[in-house]
XYZ file of C-alpha atoms in Angstrom:
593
model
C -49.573 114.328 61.507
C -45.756 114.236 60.582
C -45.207 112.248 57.722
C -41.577 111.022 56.589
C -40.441 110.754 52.782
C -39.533 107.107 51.795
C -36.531 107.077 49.907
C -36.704 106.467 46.595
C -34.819 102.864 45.597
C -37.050 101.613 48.579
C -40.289 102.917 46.842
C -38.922 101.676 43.746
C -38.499 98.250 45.048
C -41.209 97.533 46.913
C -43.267 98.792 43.771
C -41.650 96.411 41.747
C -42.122 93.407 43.888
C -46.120 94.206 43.923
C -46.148 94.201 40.189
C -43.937 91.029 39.697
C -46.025 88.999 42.373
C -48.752 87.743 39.836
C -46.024 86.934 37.034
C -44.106 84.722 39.392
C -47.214 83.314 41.191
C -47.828 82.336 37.236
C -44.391 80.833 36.818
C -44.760 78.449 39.758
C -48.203 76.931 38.601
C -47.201 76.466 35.130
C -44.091 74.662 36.648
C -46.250 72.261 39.369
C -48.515 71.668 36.000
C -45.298 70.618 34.469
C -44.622 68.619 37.730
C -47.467 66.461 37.682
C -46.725 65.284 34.005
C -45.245 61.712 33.311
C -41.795 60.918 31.602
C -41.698 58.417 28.753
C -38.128 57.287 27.722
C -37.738 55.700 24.074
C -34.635 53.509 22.817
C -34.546 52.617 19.388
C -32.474 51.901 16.059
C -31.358 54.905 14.080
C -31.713 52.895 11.082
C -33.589 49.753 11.628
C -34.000 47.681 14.519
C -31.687 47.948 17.840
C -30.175 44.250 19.200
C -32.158 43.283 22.173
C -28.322 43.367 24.433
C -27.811 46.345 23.450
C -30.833 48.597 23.872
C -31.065 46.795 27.370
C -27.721 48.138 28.433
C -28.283 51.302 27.257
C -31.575 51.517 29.356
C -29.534 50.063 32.018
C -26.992 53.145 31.691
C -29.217 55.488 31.898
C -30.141 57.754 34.531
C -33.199 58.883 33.235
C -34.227 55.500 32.096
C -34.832 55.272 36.069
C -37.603 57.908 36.691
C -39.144 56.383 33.424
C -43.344 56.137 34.017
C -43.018 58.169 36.833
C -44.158 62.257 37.317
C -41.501 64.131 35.889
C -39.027 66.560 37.913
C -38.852 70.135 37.010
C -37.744 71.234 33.483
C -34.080 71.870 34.468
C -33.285 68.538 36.319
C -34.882 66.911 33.454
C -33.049 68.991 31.151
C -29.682 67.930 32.728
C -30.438 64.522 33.153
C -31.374 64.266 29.012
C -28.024 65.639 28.457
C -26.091 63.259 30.369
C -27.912 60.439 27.927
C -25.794 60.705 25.417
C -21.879 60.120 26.929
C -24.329 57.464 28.955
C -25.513 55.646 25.659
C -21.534 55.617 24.305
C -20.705 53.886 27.475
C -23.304 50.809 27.291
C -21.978 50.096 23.724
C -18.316 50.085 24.677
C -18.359 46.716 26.252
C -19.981 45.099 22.885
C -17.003 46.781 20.619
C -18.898 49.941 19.446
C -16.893 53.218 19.748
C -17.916 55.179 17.147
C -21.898 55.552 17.453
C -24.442 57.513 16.159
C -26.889 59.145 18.665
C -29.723 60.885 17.961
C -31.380 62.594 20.879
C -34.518 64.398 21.621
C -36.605 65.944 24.532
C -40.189 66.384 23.468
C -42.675 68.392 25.497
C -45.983 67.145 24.510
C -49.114 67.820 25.888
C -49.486 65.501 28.739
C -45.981 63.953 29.094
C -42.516 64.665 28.486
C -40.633 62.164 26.087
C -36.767 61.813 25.667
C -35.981 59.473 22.577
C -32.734 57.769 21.722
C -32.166 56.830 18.189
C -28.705 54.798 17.647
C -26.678 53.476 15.435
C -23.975 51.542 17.450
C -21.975 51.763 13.965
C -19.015 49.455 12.870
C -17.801 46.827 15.582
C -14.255 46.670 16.811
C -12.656 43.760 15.813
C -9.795 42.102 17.161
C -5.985 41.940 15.704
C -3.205 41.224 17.491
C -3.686 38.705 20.175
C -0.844 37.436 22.514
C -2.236 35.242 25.853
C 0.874 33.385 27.265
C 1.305 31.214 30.363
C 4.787 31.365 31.929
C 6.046 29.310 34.759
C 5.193 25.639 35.775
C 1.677 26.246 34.773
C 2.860 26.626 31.243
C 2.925 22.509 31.031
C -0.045 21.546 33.154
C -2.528 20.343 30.839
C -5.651 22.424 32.399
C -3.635 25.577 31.297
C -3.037 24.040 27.975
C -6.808 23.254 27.341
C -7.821 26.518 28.515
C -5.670 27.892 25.985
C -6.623 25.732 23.153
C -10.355 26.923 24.087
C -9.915 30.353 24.207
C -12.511 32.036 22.131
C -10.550 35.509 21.204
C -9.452 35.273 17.792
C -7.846 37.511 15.228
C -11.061 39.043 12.982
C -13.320 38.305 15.978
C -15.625 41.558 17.396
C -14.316 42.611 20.657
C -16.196 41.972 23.395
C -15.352 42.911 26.579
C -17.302 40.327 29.144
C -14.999 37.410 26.201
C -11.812 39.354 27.485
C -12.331 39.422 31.257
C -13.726 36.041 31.377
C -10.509 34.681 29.822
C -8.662 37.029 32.867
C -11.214 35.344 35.283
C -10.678 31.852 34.212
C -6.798 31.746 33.983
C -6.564 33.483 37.391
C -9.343 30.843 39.115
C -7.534 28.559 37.389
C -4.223 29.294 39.205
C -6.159 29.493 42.508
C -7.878 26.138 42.254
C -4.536 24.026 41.110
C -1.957 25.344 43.562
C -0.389 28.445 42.114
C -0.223 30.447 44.867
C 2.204 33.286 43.499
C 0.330 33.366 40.098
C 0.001 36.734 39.234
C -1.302 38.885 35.469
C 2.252 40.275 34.916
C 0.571 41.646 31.543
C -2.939 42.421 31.109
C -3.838 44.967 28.186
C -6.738 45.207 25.925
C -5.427 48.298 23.617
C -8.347 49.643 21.490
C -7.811 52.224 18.658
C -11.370 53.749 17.436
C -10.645 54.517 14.470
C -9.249 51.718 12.967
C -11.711 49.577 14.564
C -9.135 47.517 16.023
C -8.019 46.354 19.067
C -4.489 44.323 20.555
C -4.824 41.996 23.482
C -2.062 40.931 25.618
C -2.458 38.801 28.348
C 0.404 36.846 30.424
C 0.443 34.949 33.286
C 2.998 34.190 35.480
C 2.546 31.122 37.790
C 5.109 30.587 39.782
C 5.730 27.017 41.259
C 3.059 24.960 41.821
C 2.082 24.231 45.864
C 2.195 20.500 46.974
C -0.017 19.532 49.833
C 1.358 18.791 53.087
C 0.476 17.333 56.146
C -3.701 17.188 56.990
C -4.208 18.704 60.623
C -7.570 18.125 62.345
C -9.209 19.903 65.134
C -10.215 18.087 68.358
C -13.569 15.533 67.173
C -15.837 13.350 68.752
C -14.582 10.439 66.424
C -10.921 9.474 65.507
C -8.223 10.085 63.727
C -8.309 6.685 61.925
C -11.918 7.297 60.776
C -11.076 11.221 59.585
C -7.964 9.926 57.685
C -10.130 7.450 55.249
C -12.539 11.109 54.329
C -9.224 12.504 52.739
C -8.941 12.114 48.893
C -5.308 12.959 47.920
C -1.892 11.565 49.518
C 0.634 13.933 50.917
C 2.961 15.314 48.332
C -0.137 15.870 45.723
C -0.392 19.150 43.804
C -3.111 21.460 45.675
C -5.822 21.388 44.295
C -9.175 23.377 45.360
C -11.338 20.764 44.019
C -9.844 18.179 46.506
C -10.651 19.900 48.982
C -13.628 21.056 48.860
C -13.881 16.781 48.408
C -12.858 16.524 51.648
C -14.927 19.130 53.304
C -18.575 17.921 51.416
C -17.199 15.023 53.013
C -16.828 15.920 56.395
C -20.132 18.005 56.435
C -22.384 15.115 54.532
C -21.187 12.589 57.539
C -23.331 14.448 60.111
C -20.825 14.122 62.792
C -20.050 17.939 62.513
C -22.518 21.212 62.317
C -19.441 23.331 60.955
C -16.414 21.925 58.663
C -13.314 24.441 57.169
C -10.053 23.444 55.142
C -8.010 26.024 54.461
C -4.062 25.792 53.172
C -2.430 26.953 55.653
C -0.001 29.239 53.493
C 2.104 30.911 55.796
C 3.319 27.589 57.230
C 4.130 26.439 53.797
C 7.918 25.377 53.370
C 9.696 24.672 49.534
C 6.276 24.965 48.335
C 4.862 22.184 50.733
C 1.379 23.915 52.610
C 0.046 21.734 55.459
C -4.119 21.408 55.360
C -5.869 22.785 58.474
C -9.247 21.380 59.154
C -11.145 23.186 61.875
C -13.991 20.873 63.152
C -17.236 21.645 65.245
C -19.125 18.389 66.605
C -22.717 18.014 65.380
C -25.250 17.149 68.274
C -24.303 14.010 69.155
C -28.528 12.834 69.327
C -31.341 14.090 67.152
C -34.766 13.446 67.404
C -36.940 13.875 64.723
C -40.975 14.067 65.040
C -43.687 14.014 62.138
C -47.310 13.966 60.948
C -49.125 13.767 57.894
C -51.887 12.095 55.969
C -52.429 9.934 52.504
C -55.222 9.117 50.513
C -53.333 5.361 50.678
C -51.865 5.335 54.142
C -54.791 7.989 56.253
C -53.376 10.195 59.103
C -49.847 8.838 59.945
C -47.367 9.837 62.786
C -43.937 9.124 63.285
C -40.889 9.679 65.363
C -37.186 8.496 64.646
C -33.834 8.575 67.017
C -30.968 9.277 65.752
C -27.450 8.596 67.762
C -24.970 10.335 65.221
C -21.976 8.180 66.369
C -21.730 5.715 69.405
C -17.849 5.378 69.549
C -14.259 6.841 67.764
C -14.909 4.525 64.775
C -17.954 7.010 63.688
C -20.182 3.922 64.946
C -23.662 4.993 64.340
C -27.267 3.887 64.974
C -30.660 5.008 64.134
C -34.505 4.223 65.462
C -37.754 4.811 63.949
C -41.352 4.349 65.206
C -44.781 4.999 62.103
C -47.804 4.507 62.918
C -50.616 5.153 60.120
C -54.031 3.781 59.564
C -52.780 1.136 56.872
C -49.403 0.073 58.035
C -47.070 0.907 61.356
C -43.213 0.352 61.292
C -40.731 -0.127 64.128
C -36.959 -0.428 63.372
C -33.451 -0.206 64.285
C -30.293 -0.104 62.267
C -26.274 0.005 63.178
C -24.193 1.288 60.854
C -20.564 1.203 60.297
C -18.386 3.539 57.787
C -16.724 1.854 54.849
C -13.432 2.178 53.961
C -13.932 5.209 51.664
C -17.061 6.793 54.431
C -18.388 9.432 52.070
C -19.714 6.416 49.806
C -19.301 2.854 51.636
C -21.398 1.991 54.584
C -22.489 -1.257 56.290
C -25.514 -1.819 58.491
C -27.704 -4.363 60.092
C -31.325 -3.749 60.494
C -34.381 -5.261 62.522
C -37.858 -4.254 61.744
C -41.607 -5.315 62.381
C -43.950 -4.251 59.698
C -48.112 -4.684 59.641
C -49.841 -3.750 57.242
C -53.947 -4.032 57.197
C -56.079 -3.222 53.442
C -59.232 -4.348 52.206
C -57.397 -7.135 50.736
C -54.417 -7.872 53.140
C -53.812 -8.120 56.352
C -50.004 -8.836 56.971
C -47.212 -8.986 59.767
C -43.051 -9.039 58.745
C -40.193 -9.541 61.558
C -37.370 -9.015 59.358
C -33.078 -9.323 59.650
C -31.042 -8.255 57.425
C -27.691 -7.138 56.661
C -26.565 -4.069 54.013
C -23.814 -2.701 51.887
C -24.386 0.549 50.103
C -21.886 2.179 48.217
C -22.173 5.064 45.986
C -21.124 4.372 42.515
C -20.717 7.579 40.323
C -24.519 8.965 40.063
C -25.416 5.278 40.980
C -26.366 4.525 44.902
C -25.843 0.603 44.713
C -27.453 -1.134 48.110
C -26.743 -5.481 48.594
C -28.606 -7.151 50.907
C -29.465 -10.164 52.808
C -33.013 -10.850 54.775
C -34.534 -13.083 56.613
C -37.817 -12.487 56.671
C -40.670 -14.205 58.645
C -44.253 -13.060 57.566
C -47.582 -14.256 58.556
C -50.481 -12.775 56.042
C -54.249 -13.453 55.381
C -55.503 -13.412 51.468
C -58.744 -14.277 50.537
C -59.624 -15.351 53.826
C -56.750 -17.673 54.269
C -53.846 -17.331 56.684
C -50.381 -18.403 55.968
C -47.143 -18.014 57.480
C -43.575 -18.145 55.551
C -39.908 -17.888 56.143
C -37.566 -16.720 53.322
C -34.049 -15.926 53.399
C -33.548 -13.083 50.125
C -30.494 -11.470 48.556
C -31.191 -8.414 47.174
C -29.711 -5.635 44.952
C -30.893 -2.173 44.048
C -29.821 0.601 42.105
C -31.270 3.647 41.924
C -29.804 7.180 40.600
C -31.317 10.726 40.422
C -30.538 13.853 37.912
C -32.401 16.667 38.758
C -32.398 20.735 38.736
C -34.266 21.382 41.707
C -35.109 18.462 44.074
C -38.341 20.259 45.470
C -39.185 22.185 42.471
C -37.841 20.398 39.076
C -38.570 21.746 35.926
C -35.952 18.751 34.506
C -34.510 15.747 35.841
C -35.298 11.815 35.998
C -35.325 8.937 38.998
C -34.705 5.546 37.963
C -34.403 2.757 40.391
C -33.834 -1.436 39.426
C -34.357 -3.725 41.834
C -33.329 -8.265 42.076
C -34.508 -10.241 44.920
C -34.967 -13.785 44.788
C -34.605 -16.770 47.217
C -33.688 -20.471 47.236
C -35.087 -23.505 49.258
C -31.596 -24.704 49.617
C -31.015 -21.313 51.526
C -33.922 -21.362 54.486
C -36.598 -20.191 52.205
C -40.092 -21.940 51.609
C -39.755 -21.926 47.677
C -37.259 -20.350 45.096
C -38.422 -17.050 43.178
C -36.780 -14.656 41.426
C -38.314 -11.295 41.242
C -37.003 -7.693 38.975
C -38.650 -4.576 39.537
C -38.140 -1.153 37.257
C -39.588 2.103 38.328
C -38.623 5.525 36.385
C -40.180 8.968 36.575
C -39.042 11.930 34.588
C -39.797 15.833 34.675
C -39.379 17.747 30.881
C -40.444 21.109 31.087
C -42.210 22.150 27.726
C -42.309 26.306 28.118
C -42.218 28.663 30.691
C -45.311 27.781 32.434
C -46.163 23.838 31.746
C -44.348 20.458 32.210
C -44.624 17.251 31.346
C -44.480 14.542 34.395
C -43.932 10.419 33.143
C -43.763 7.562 35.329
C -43.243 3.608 34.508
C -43.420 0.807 36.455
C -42.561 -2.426 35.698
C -42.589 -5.711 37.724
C -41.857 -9.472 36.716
C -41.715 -12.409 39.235
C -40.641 -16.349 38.254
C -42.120 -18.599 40.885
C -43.134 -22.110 40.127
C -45.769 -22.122 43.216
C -47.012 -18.605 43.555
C -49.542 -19.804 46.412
C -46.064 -19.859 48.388
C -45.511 -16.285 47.935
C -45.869 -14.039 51.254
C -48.463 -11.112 50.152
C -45.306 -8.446 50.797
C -43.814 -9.783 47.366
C -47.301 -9.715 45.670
C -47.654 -6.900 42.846
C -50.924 -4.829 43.777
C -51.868 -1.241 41.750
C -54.389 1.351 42.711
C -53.867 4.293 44.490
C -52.060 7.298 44.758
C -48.665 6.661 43.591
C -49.992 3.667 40.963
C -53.195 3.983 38.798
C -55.230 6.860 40.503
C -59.166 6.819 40.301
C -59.145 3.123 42.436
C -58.099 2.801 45.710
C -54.558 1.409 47.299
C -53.991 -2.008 46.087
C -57.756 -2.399 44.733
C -56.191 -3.720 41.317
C -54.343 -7.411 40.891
C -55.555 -10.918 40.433
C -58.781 -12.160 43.095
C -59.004 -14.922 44.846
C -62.342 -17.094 45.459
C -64.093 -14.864 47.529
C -63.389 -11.851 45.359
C -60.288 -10.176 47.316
C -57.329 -9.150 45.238
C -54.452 -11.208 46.451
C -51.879 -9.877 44.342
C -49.932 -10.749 41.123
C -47.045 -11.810 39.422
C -46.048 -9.202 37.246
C -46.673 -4.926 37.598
C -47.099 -2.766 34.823
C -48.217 0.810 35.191
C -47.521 4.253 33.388
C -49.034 7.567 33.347
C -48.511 10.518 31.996
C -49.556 14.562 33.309
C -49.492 17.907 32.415
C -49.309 20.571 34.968
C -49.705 24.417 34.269
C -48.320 27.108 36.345
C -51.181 29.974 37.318
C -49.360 31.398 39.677
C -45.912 31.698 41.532
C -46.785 28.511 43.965
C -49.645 27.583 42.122
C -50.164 24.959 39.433
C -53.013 22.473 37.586
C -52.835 19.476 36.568
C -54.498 17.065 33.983
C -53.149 13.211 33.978
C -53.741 9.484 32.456
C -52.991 6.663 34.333
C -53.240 2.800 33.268
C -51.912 -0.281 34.776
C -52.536 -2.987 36.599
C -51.289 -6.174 38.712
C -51.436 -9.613 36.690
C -51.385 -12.948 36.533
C -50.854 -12.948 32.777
C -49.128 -10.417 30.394
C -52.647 -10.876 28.178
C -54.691 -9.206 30.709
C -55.926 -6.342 30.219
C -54.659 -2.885 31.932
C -57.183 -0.492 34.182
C -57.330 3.537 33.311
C -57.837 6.493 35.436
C -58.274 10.056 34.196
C -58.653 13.139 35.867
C -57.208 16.560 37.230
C -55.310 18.091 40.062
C -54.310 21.146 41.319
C -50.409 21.478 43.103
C -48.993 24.157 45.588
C -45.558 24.102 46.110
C -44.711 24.050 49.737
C -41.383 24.774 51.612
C -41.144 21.264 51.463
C -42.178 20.083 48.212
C -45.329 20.009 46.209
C -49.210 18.954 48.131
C -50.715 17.680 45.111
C -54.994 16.983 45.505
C -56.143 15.025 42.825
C -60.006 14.121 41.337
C -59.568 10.869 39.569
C -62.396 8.495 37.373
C -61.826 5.089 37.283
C -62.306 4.528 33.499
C -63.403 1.206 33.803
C -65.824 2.019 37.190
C -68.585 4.353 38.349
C -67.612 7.028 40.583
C -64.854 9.179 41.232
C -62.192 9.374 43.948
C -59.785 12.106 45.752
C -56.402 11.494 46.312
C -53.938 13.134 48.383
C -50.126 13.495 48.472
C -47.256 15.523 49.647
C -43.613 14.752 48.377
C -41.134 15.876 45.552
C -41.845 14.957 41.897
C -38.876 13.027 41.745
C-alpha cells in the first residue's frame, strides 16, 4: 500500500488543534456558567447618603443600570459596559451643578452574581454669578414680561441648576408665542460654566419684535350664521394677539355642539403692519343625535330612557331637545327650546314642558309643568332663574289632592374637581330658592331654601375621605297645601342608606310618610383602594325629614365595595338601619361628585 508523507506544519497543526479541543471546550462552559449568573447594580453615597434626584438620574444614565436583575452578558460586554459608568455618572450630575465628582467604581465577581457598585460624591455645587436676562423690544414694557422677570428664580449665590435655566428659556419664549410676538427670537442665550471655580455666568436676551394686533375673524361655511358666530368671539379687532383668546374662542365653538371639528389659527402670512387676520376652519356637527340608555337603582329599579337631540333648528343656533324615562318609581317626558344668549358660551334661554309621575310606598304623584329659564355661567358659578307653572295632582296618606302653583326659582351650583370620574379632590355645592305667592296663581305662599354639598379629600395614597350635607328649610303657613313634589322625604341611596327611598319624614294618620318641612342629612365614608379599579368602603349616614328641628335624626351604618368603570364608579352598598332590624342593599352608578 503506497503511503504519502504529510507535511510537517499540517501534522503540526492538526496535532495542536486535538490537544487544545478540551481546553477550549472548558473555556466555553465556564463562560455559559458565567452566562446564566444575575447582575446586581448598586448606587450609593461615597460618604454618607446620596439625594434621592440624584442617585435616580444616575440610574437613569446608565446603561448597565438597564440589564440590572437580569442574567448577565459575557464578561467582556459587561466589562465595557462597567466602564462606560463612570463618564455616564458625571453626566447625570451635570444638570444639578456638580462637575467635579468623586466616583468610586467596582465590578465584583461573586459567587452567584456579578455586582457593579457606584460610590459618589457629587462634590461642591456650582453656584451662580453673573446673571444678565434682558427683554428688548415692545415686550420690554408689557407687564407679563415684567412679572416674569420680577419672578425669575436665578439669582447670584444660587446652585445652578439646569432644568431653573431652560425653564426661564421656555417661559420667556411661550411667553412671546402666546401674546403676539411673532418675530421674538433668543438673540443671546449662554449659560457659561467654569469647573473649577464653581461658577457659572448666565446671559439670556430676548428680542421681541413688535407685537401682532388681531385682524379681521374669517369663518368657514356653517350650518348657523354669521350673527350667531360673531357673539362666540372674545376680543375686538385691533386687540393684541393673544393665544389665550383664542383658544377662548375655539372651547367656544367646540362646547356649542354645532361643530365635530373647530381650528383658529393666525393667519401670518396674510398679516400686514403687524395686523394678522383669524382663520376659523369649521366642520358641522350632526345636525340630530339620538341618545339611548338603561340602568337600574336600588331607589328608582330598572330604568330606560331615550332623548332627541336637534343640535340647531335655524341660522340663529335655535336648538331643541326631547327626552322620554321610564323606571319603576317615576317616568319623565319633556321638551325644551333653547335660544343662545348674547355671550352663547355662557347665556342661554329655554322653555320647557314636562309630565312627571312618580309612584312610592308613600306617594303616588302626577306634575304637568311650564316653565321658562335663564342660565348663565358666572365664573365657577352656573346660575339658572326660573319660572313654573306647575299643576300636580298627588295622593298622601290616602288622600288625593290637586294644586296649581306658579314658582320663581334660582339655583346655583359650582363644581372644583381633579378628575370628574375619578376624584381624589374636589367639592359640589349647589343652593337652591323657590317660593310662590297666592297673588301670583298659586294655592298658598311658601318659601322654600335648599343646600346640598359633597366633597372628596384624599388622605394618602390609597384612602379618601367622601362628605355630603344636605340641608332643607320650607316657611309655609298651611303645609296641608303643599303638593308632595315640594315635601322633604330621606331614605335611600343618595340620603340616609340602610332605609328605603323616601321611607323617612313626618306620617300621616294611617302611618304613610307624607313628607316634611325641613331636610337635614350628612354622612360621612371612607373608601380604600385594593386594587387599580378596585376600592372598599365603610360609611355613616344620619338624617332625616321633619316637621320640627327637635326631632330626632335616623342612622345607617355599613360598608361597600366600588369599581371604577369607564364611566364612573358602580358603588354596592350593605347598609343597617341603626334604629331598625334588618339590613338593606343599595345600588348606584354615577361620579362622586
Amino acid at each position: 500500500m503506497n503511503t504519502k508523507k504529510w507535511p510537517g506544519w499540517l501534522l503540526r497543526g492538526v496535532l495542536s488543534t486535538l490537544l487544545c479541543t478540551p481546553a477550549l471546550a472548558t473555556a466555553a462552559q465556564h463562560e455559559q456558567v458565567v452566562a446564566e449568573r444575575t447582575l446586581a447594580v448598586e448606587v450609593e453615597g461615597l460618604n454618607g447618603d446620596l439625594p434621592g434626584e440624584l442617585a435616580d438620574n444616575i440610574r437613569a444614565f446608565l446603561a448597565i443600570e438597564r440589564i440590572k436583575g437580569e442574567t448577565a452578558p459575557m464578561a467582556s460586554r459587561l466589562q465595557y459596559l462597567h466602564r462606560q459608568a463612570e463618564e455616564q455618572i458625571r453626566t447625570a450630575l451635570q444638570p444639578f451643578g456638580y462637575y467635579q465628582p468623586t466616583i468610586k467604581t467596582e465590578l465584583i465577581n461573586e459567587p452567584r452574581q456579578w455586582l457593579a457598585r457606584y460610590q459618589v460624591d457629587p462634590g461642591e455645587q456650582v453656584r451662580l454669578e453673573n446673571i444678565n436676562v434682558v427683554v428688548t423690544g415692545e415686550a420690554e414694557a408689557d407687564p407679563q414680561f415684567v412679572q416674569a422677570l420680577a419672578d425669575n428664580r436665578l439669582q447670584k449665590g444660587q446652585a445652578l441648576r439646569h432644568a431653573d435655566y431652560e425653564a426661564l428659556k421656555s417661559r420667556l419664549q411661550s411667553l412671546a408665542s402666546e401674546r403676539g410676538y411673532y418675530e421674538a427670537v433668543l438673540s443671546r442665550q449662554q449659560l457659561l460654566i467654569n469647573p473649577e471655580l464653581n461658577q457659572a455666568d448666565i446671559e439670556l436676551v430676548l428680542d421681541s419684535g413688535p407685537r401682532y394686533r388681531i385682524g379681521a375673524v374669517n369663518f368657514s361655511e356653517a350650518p348657523v350664521g354669521q350673527t350667531l358666530l360673531s357673539r362666540y368671539v372674545p376680543f375686538k379687532e385691533g386687540d393684541p394677539v393673544s393665544s389665550g383668546r383664542l383658544l377662548e374662542l375655539q372651547r367656544g365653538l367646540t362646547e356649542s355642539d354645532y361643530f365635530s371639528r373647530v381650528e383658529v389659527q393666525p393667519n401670518w402670512d396674510k398679516a400686514v403692519d403687524q395686523v394678522v387676520p383669524i382663520d376659523v376652519e369649521l366642520e358641522p356637527n350632526k345636525r340630530t343625535a339620538y341618545r339611548f340608555g338603561a340602568g337600574y337603582g336600588t331607589d328608582t329599579g330598572a330604568r330606560v330612557s331615550a332623548s332627541l337631540n336637534r343640535r340647531w333648528i335655524n341660522t340663529r343656533g335655535h336648538s331643541f331637545s326631547s327626552l322620554i324615562q321610564l323606571s319603576e318609581v317615576d317616568s319623565t317626558a319633556a321638551v325644551q327650546y333653547n335660544i343662545p344668549g348674547e355671550k352663547p358660551q355662557t347665556d342661554r334661554y329655554s322653555a320647557r314642558m314636562a309630565w312627571e309621575t312618580e309612584l312610592t310606598d308613600s306617594t303616588d304623584s302626577e306634575i304637568l309643568s311650564l316653565g321658562l329659564l335663564w342660565q348663565k355661567q358666572l365664573g365657577p358659578w352656573q346660575r339658572l332663574l326660573s319660572v313654573d307653572w306647575e299643576q300636580e295632582r298627588f295622593t298622601l296618606d290616602a288622600e288625593t289632592s290637586s294644586t296649581s302653583f306658579l314658582i320663581p326659582g334660582m339655583r346655583w351650583s359650582t363644581t372644583s374637581t381633579d378628575n370628574p370620574l375619578n376624584p381624589t379632590r374636589g367639592y359640589r355645592l349647589s343652593l337652591q330658592l323657590d317660593a310662590a305667592s297666592e297673588v301670583l296663581l298659586s294655592e298658598a305662599d311658601f318659601v322654600q331654601a335648599q343646600v346640598k354639598g359633597k366633597h372628596v379629600l384624599t388622605l394618602n395614597n390609597r384612602t379618601r375621605l367622601l362628605t355630603r350635607a344636605e340641608l332643607g328649610v320650607t316657611a309655609m303657613d298651611n303645609f296641608d297645601l303643599m303638593p308632595s313634589s315640594h315635601r322633604f322625604f330621606a331614605g335611600g341611596d343618595n340620603s340616609v342608606r340602610g332605609y328605603d327611598y323616601k321611607q323617612l319624614g313626618p306620617t300621616g294618620s294611617n302611618g304613610d310618610v307624607v313628607g316634611g318641612r325641613y331636610l337635614l342629612v350628612g354622612s360621612a365614608e371612607v373608601d380604600y383602594r385594593v386594587a387599580e379599579s378596585w376600592r372598599v368602603a365603610a360609611f355613616f349616614d344620619a338624617g332625616n325629614s321633619l316637621d320640627s328641628l327637635s326631632e330626632p335624626l335616623k342612622n345607617g351604618a355599613g360598608i361597600g365595595v366600588r369599581w371604577q368603570s369607564p364611566i364612573g364608579p358602580v358603588r354596592v352598598d350593605l347598609a343597617k338601619p341603626l334604629d331598625e332590624s334588618g339590613f338593606r342593599i343599595h345600588f348606584t352608578l354615577g361620579p362622586d361628585l
